[in-house]
Amino acid sequence: MTAVLSTHGLIARYGDFQALYGVDIDLAEGEAVALIGANGAGKSTFLRAVMGLLRVAPDMVRLKGQPIGGMATDRMVQMGISIVPEGRRLFTGMSVEDNLRVAVDQAQRMGRKGGWSLARLQALFPILKDKARTPVESLSGGQQQMVAIGRALLCQPSVLLCDEISLGLAPKVIREIYAALPEIRAQGTAVMLVEQDVGLAQSASDRLYCMLEGRVTLSGRSAEVTRDQIGAAYFGGSHAVV
Ligand SMILES: Nc1ncnc2c1ncn2[C@@H]1O[C@H](COP(=O)(O)OP(=O)(O)OP(=O)(O)O)[C@@H](O)[C@H]1O
Ligand SMILES: [Mg+2]
C-alpha cells in the first residue's frame, strides 16, 4: 500500500523547544485516521509541521512518496493537502458564500480539480445554503465549523487535516459534522482527525495514533485498540480512559 501522506522521523521545534521527536504516521487513500493525545502532546504541531508552517526537512513529509516537507503552505494546498485549522480562521466581515468562494477561486487559480462544488457542499451541509448571505460571525460555532470544512473541501484535497473540529460544539452538531465523513472519504480523500474526544475519534476512524510529549505512543486499528492501551499511551502510565 502506498500512503498518500506519510511522515518519516518528523521533528519540529519552536526555537529551542523540541515539540516532535521523530513521528512516523501515514494515511492511505480514503482512510480516516485519528490522532489523539492530551493537551500539549503535539497534535497541532504535527499538523503545522506537515503543512509547512514549521521548518522540517523535505524527506520528513511525503505525498505519494514524493518529499514535500517544509514547502510553502500554498504549495501544499496546490498539491492537495488542506487543513481545517484550530479555531477555524474564517474571514470575518464576509458572508458564508463569500468565504466559500475564496476557496473556489483559490482552487481554480491553482488548477486543482475535483468533485466538490458549492452546490454539492450545500447539499452536504444545508445550512451553508440557508445562511449563504449571512456574515460568518453571526453563525453558531457548529455552523462556522461547517464553513471551515467546506472551505477546505473546495480546495479539492486528497488529504484533509482537521484540528479538533468537535471542540466546544453540542453533541447534535458534532454528529452532523461527523456524518459528513463517509461522503468526504468516498471521494478518495484521506482524513486525519485530531480529536480530544477519544470515543469519537475511535468510532470515526479506521486507525488511530496516540501521541504523548511529541512521540507516537500507540498506533493500531481503532476497532481493536483497548481502553487500557489508549489510557497508557495517553498518560504514559497505566491509567484508563473513561
Ligand atoms: N507557538 C509555540 N511556541 C512555543 N511552544 C509551542 C508553540 N505552540 C505549541 N507549543 C508547545 O508545543 C507542545 C505541543 O503543542 P501542541 O499545540 O502541538 O499540542 P496539542 O497536542 O495540539 O494540544 P491541544 O490539545 O491543547 O491543542 C506544547 O508543549 C506547547 O506548549
Ligand atoms: Mg492542538
Short mmCIF file of C-alpha atoms and ligand atoms in Angstrom, two decimals:
data_model
loop_
_atom_site.label_atom_id
_atom_site.label_comp_id
_atom_site.label_asym_id
_atom_site.label_seq_id
_atom_site.Cartn_x
_atom_site.Cartn_y
_atom_site.Cartn_z
CA MET A 1 0.00 0.00 0.00
CA THR A 2 1.38 3.41 -0.97
CA ALA A 3 0.48 6.01 1.60
CA VAL A 4 -0.99 9.19 0.20
CA LEU A 5 0.61 11.13 3.05
CA SER A 6 3.38 9.91 5.31
CA THR A 7 5.83 11.35 7.80
CA HIS A 8 9.24 9.89 8.46
CA GLY A 9 11.06 10.69 11.66
CA LEU A 10 9.29 14.06 11.71
CA ILE A 11 10.99 16.50 14.06
CA ALA A 12 9.76 20.02 14.83
CA ARG A 13 10.94 22.81 17.09
CA TYR A 14 9.72 26.14 18.41
CA GLY A 15 13.04 27.90 18.91
CA ASP A 16 14.96 25.83 21.43
CA PHE A 17 11.93 23.78 22.40
CA GLN A 18 11.62 20.47 20.58
CA ALA A 19 7.94 19.59 20.14
CA LEU A 20 8.12 16.49 17.90
CA TYR A 21 10.61 13.66 18.31
CA GLY A 22 10.61 11.51 15.18
CA VAL A 23 6.94 10.99 14.34
CA ASP A 24 6.03 8.31 11.76
CA ILE A 25 2.40 8.50 10.67
CA ASP A 26 0.77 7.50 7.39
CA LEU A 27 -2.62 7.81 5.72
CA ALA A 28 -3.94 5.76 2.82
CA GLU A 29 -6.33 6.99 0.15
CA GLY A 30 -9.84 7.39 1.54
CA GLU A 31 -8.74 6.38 5.01
CA ALA A 32 -9.82 8.14 8.22
CA VAL A 33 -7.06 8.26 10.78
CA ALA A 34 -7.48 9.77 14.24
CA LEU A 35 -4.69 11.48 16.15
CA ILE A 36 -5.40 11.69 19.86
CA GLY A 37 -3.41 12.81 22.87
CA ALA A 38 -3.59 15.10 25.87
CA ASN A 39 -3.18 18.89 25.77
CA GLY A 40 0.29 19.76 24.61
CA ALA A 41 1.03 16.30 23.19
CA GLY A 42 2.00 17.81 19.85
CA LYS A 43 -1.07 17.11 17.71
CA SER A 44 -1.47 20.63 16.29
CA THR A 45 2.30 20.87 15.93
CA PHE A 46 2.20 17.70 13.84
CA LEU A 47 -0.38 19.27 11.51
CA ARG A 48 1.57 22.54 11.33
CA ALA A 49 4.77 20.67 10.53
CA VAL A 50 3.04 18.69 7.78
CA MET A 51 1.57 21.90 6.29
CA GLY A 52 4.98 23.55 6.11
CA LEU A 53 4.22 26.07 8.85
CA LEU A 54 7.26 24.89 10.81
CA ARG A 55 10.70 24.19 9.45
CA VAL A 56 11.12 20.50 8.60
CA ALA A 57 13.39 18.57 6.22
CA PRO A 58 11.88 17.69 2.80
CA ASP A 59 12.12 13.94 3.34
CA MET A 60 10.23 14.03 6.63
CA VAL A 61 6.88 14.59 4.89
CA ARG A 62 5.93 12.76 1.69
CA LEU A 63 2.93 12.98 -0.56
CA LYS A 64 2.55 9.76 -2.56
CA GLY A 65 6.20 9.09 -1.81
CA GLN A 66 7.47 12.50 -3.00
CA PRO A 67 9.31 14.64 -0.44
CA ILE A 68 7.34 17.80 0.32
CA GLY A 69 8.44 18.68 3.86
CA GLY A 70 8.81 22.41 4.53
CA MET A 71 7.23 23.58 1.28
CA ALA A 72 5.14 26.75 1.44
CA THR A 73 1.59 26.17 2.65
CA ASP A 74 0.16 27.45 -0.66
CA ARG A 75 2.10 24.75 -2.45
CA MET A 76 0.76 22.16 -0.02
CA VAL A 77 -2.79 23.22 -0.84
CA GLN A 78 -1.95 23.18 -4.53
CA MET A 79 -0.66 19.62 -4.18
CA GLY A 80 -3.82 18.51 -2.41
CA ILE A 81 -3.39 18.94 1.33
CA SER A 82 -5.99 21.11 3.07
CA ILE A 83 -6.39 21.92 6.72
CA VAL A 84 -9.34 22.85 8.91
CA PRO A 85 -7.28 24.76 11.46
CA GLU A 86 -7.69 25.06 15.19
CA GLY A 87 -10.10 27.98 15.74
CA ARG A 88 -11.44 27.83 12.14
CA ARG A 89 -9.90 31.15 10.97
CA LEU A 90 -12.79 32.26 8.79
CA PHE A 91 -12.82 35.63 7.04
CA THR A 92 -14.97 37.74 9.33
CA GLY A 93 -16.99 40.55 7.77
CA MET A 94 -17.68 38.26 4.81
CA SER A 95 -20.74 36.11 4.16
CA VAL A 96 -20.77 32.33 4.23
CA GLU A 97 -20.87 32.18 0.46
CA ASP A 98 -18.05 34.70 0.04
CA ASN A 99 -15.89 32.70 2.44
CA LEU A 100 -16.51 29.63 0.33
CA ARG A 101 -15.92 31.48 -2.94
CA VAL A 102 -12.43 32.39 -1.77
CA ALA A 103 -11.64 28.67 -1.77
CA VAL A 104 -13.33 28.11 -5.14
CA ASP A 105 -11.19 30.89 -6.64
CA GLN A 106 -8.06 29.58 -4.95
CA ALA A 107 -8.61 26.07 -6.34
CA GLN A 108 -9.25 27.49 -9.79
CA ARG A 109 -6.12 29.62 -9.67
CA MET A 110 -4.10 26.63 -8.56
CA GLY A 111 -5.56 24.40 -11.24
CA ARG A 112 -6.97 21.92 -8.72
CA LYS A 113 -9.92 19.97 -9.98
CA GLY A 114 -12.21 17.65 -8.08
CA GLY A 115 -15.73 16.69 -7.20
CA TRP A 116 -16.57 19.45 -4.73
CA SER A 117 -18.74 22.37 -5.83
CA LEU A 118 -20.65 24.98 -3.90
CA ALA A 119 -23.91 23.18 -4.71
CA ARG A 120 -22.63 19.81 -3.52
CA LEU A 121 -21.33 21.32 -0.33
CA GLN A 122 -24.68 22.99 0.28
CA ALA A 123 -26.32 19.59 -0.14
CA LEU A 124 -23.92 18.10 2.40
CA PHE A 125 -24.45 20.94 4.92
CA PRO A 126 -27.81 22.60 4.03
CA ILE A 127 -27.15 25.41 6.48
CA LEU A 128 -24.48 26.72 4.08
CA LYS A 129 -27.27 27.41 1.59
CA ASP A 130 -29.80 28.73 4.13
CA LYS A 131 -27.23 31.14 5.56
CA ALA A 132 -25.35 31.87 2.33
CA ARG A 133 -25.69 35.65 2.74
CA THR A 134 -25.12 35.72 6.50
CA PRO A 135 -21.82 37.12 7.82
CA VAL A 136 -19.85 34.21 9.29
CA GLU A 137 -19.50 35.89 12.67
CA SER A 138 -23.29 35.64 13.14
CA LEU A 139 -23.22 31.84 12.83
CA SER A 140 -23.11 29.35 15.69
CA GLY A 141 -19.83 27.56 16.36
CA GLY A 142 -21.06 24.42 14.61
CA GLN A 143 -22.18 26.36 11.54
CA GLN A 144 -18.83 28.13 11.40
CA GLN A 145 -17.12 24.77 11.57
CA MET A 146 -19.15 23.64 8.55
CA VAL A 147 -17.94 26.71 6.65
CA ALA A 148 -14.36 25.91 7.63
CA ILE A 149 -14.73 22.31 6.46
CA GLY A 150 -16.44 23.48 3.28
CA ARG A 151 -13.67 25.91 2.53
CA ALA A 152 -11.08 23.15 2.91
CA LEU A 153 -13.06 20.76 0.70
CA LEU A 154 -13.47 23.33 -2.08
CA CYS A 155 -9.69 23.22 -2.46
CA GLN A 156 -10.34 19.63 -3.68
CA PRO A 157 -7.94 17.97 -1.27
CA SER A 158 -6.65 14.42 -1.46
CA VAL A 159 -5.73 14.82 2.22
CA LEU A 160 -7.90 16.72 4.70
CA LEU A 161 -6.36 17.57 8.07
CA CYS A 162 -8.87 18.50 10.80
CA ASP A 163 -7.77 20.06 14.08
CA GLU A 164 -10.33 19.38 16.82
CA ILE A 165 -13.42 20.08 14.75
CA SER A 166 -15.69 18.96 17.61
CA LEU A 167 -14.19 21.29 20.20
CA GLY A 168 -16.82 23.25 22.13
CA LEU A 169 -19.73 22.03 19.99
CA ALA A 170 -23.01 20.45 21.09
CA PRO A 171 -23.32 16.67 20.60
CA LYS A 172 -26.03 17.05 17.95
CA VAL A 173 -23.84 19.34 15.82
CA ILE A 174 -20.84 17.07 16.28
CA ARG A 175 -22.92 14.18 14.94
CA GLU A 176 -23.99 16.26 11.92
CA ILE A 177 -20.40 17.16 11.15
CA TYR A 178 -19.08 13.65 11.58
CA ALA A 179 -21.94 12.28 9.47
CA ALA A 180 -20.32 14.05 6.50
CA LEU A 181 -17.16 11.97 6.75
CA PRO A 182 -18.28 8.98 4.64
CA GLU A 183 -19.11 11.25 1.70
CA ILE A 184 -15.78 13.04 2.01
CA ARG A 185 -13.91 9.74 2.10
CA ALA A 186 -15.94 8.32 -0.79
CA GLN A 187 -14.23 11.00 -2.87
CA GLY A 188 -10.93 9.23 -2.13
CA THR A 189 -9.88 11.93 0.33
CA ALA A 190 -7.83 10.71 3.28
CA VAL A 191 -8.89 12.39 6.51
CA MET A 192 -6.83 12.98 9.62
CA LEU A 193 -8.92 13.78 12.68
CA VAL A 194 -7.12 15.39 15.56
CA GLU A 195 -9.52 14.82 18.44
CA GLN A 196 -9.63 15.28 22.19
CA ASP A 197 -12.77 13.14 22.41
CA VAL A 198 -11.29 9.65 22.42
CA GLY A 199 -14.60 7.80 21.96
CA LEU A 200 -15.49 9.95 18.97
CA ALA A 201 -12.02 9.58 17.49
CA GLN A 202 -12.16 5.83 17.85
CA SER A 203 -15.62 5.40 16.36
CA ALA A 204 -14.99 7.74 13.41
CA SER A 205 -11.64 6.34 12.26
CA ASP A 206 -10.14 3.22 10.70
CA ARG A 207 -6.87 3.60 12.55
CA LEU A 208 -5.65 5.80 15.34
CA TYR A 209 -2.41 7.15 16.68
CA CYS A 210 -1.88 8.45 20.18
CA MET A 211 0.83 10.99 20.94
CA LEU A 212 2.45 11.94 24.20
CA GLU A 213 5.11 14.62 24.60
CA GLY A 214 5.95 14.72 20.91
CA ARG A 215 6.10 10.98 20.31
CA VAL A 216 3.67 8.38 19.00
CA THR A 217 2.90 6.11 21.94
CA LEU A 218 0.26 3.91 20.32
CA SER A 219 -0.98 3.07 16.83
CA GLY A 220 -3.43 0.48 15.71
CA ARG A 221 -6.80 -0.31 14.22
CA SER A 222 -9.39 1.80 16.00
CA ALA A 223 -11.78 -1.11 16.49
CA GLU A 224 -9.04 -3.21 18.08
CA VAL A 225 -7.15 -0.94 20.47
CA THR A 226 -8.39 -1.26 24.05
CA ARG A 227 -9.27 1.46 26.53
CA ASP A 228 -6.33 0.33 28.69
CA GLN A 229 -3.90 0.64 25.78
CA ILE A 230 -5.23 4.11 24.99
CA GLY A 231 -5.07 5.12 28.65
CA ALA A 232 -1.45 4.05 28.97
CA ALA A 233 -0.50 5.74 25.68
CA TYR A 234 -2.36 8.93 26.60
CA PHE A 235 -0.90 9.45 30.06
CA GLY A 236 2.26 7.38 29.88
CA GLY A 237 1.11 5.22 32.76
CA SER A 238 -1.50 2.61 33.47
CA HIS A 239 -4.49 4.98 33.68
CA ALA A 240 -7.66 4.01 31.89
CA VAL A 241 -9.70 6.47 29.85
CA VAL A 242 -13.39 6.57 30.66
N1 LIG B 1 4.00 28.74 19.12
C1 LIG B 1 4.58 27.98 20.06
N2 LIG B 1 5.73 28.36 20.65
C2 LIG B 1 6.32 27.60 21.60
N3 LIG B 1 5.86 26.41 22.01
C3 LIG B 1 4.71 25.99 21.47
C4 LIG B 1 4.01 26.74 20.47
N4 LIG B 1 2.91 26.06 20.10
C5 LIG B 1 2.91 24.92 20.84
N5 LIG B 1 3.98 24.88 21.65
C6 LIG B 1 4.33 23.80 22.59
O1 LIG B 1 4.48 22.61 21.84
C7 LIG B 1 3.91 21.50 22.52
C8 LIG B 1 2.85 20.85 21.65
O2 LIG B 1 1.80 21.78 21.49
P1 LIG B 1 0.56 21.49 20.52
O3 LIG B 1 -0.21 22.75 20.41
O4 LIG B 1 1.04 20.85 19.29
O5 LIG B 1 -0.25 20.41 21.38
P2 LIG B 1 -1.66 19.77 21.10
O6 LIG B 1 -1.50 18.29 21.19
O7 LIG B 1 -2.24 20.30 19.84
O8 LIG B 1 -2.50 20.26 22.35
P3 LIG B 1 -4.04 20.77 22.46
O9 LIG B 1 -4.84 19.53 22.66
O10 LIG B 1 -4.02 21.62 23.69
O11 LIG B 1 -4.41 21.52 21.24
C9 LIG B 1 3.37 22.05 23.84
O12 LIG B 1 4.34 21.82 24.83
C10 LIG B 1 3.20 23.52 23.55
O13 LIG B 1 3.36 24.27 24.74
MG MG B 2 -3.91 21.43 19.38
#
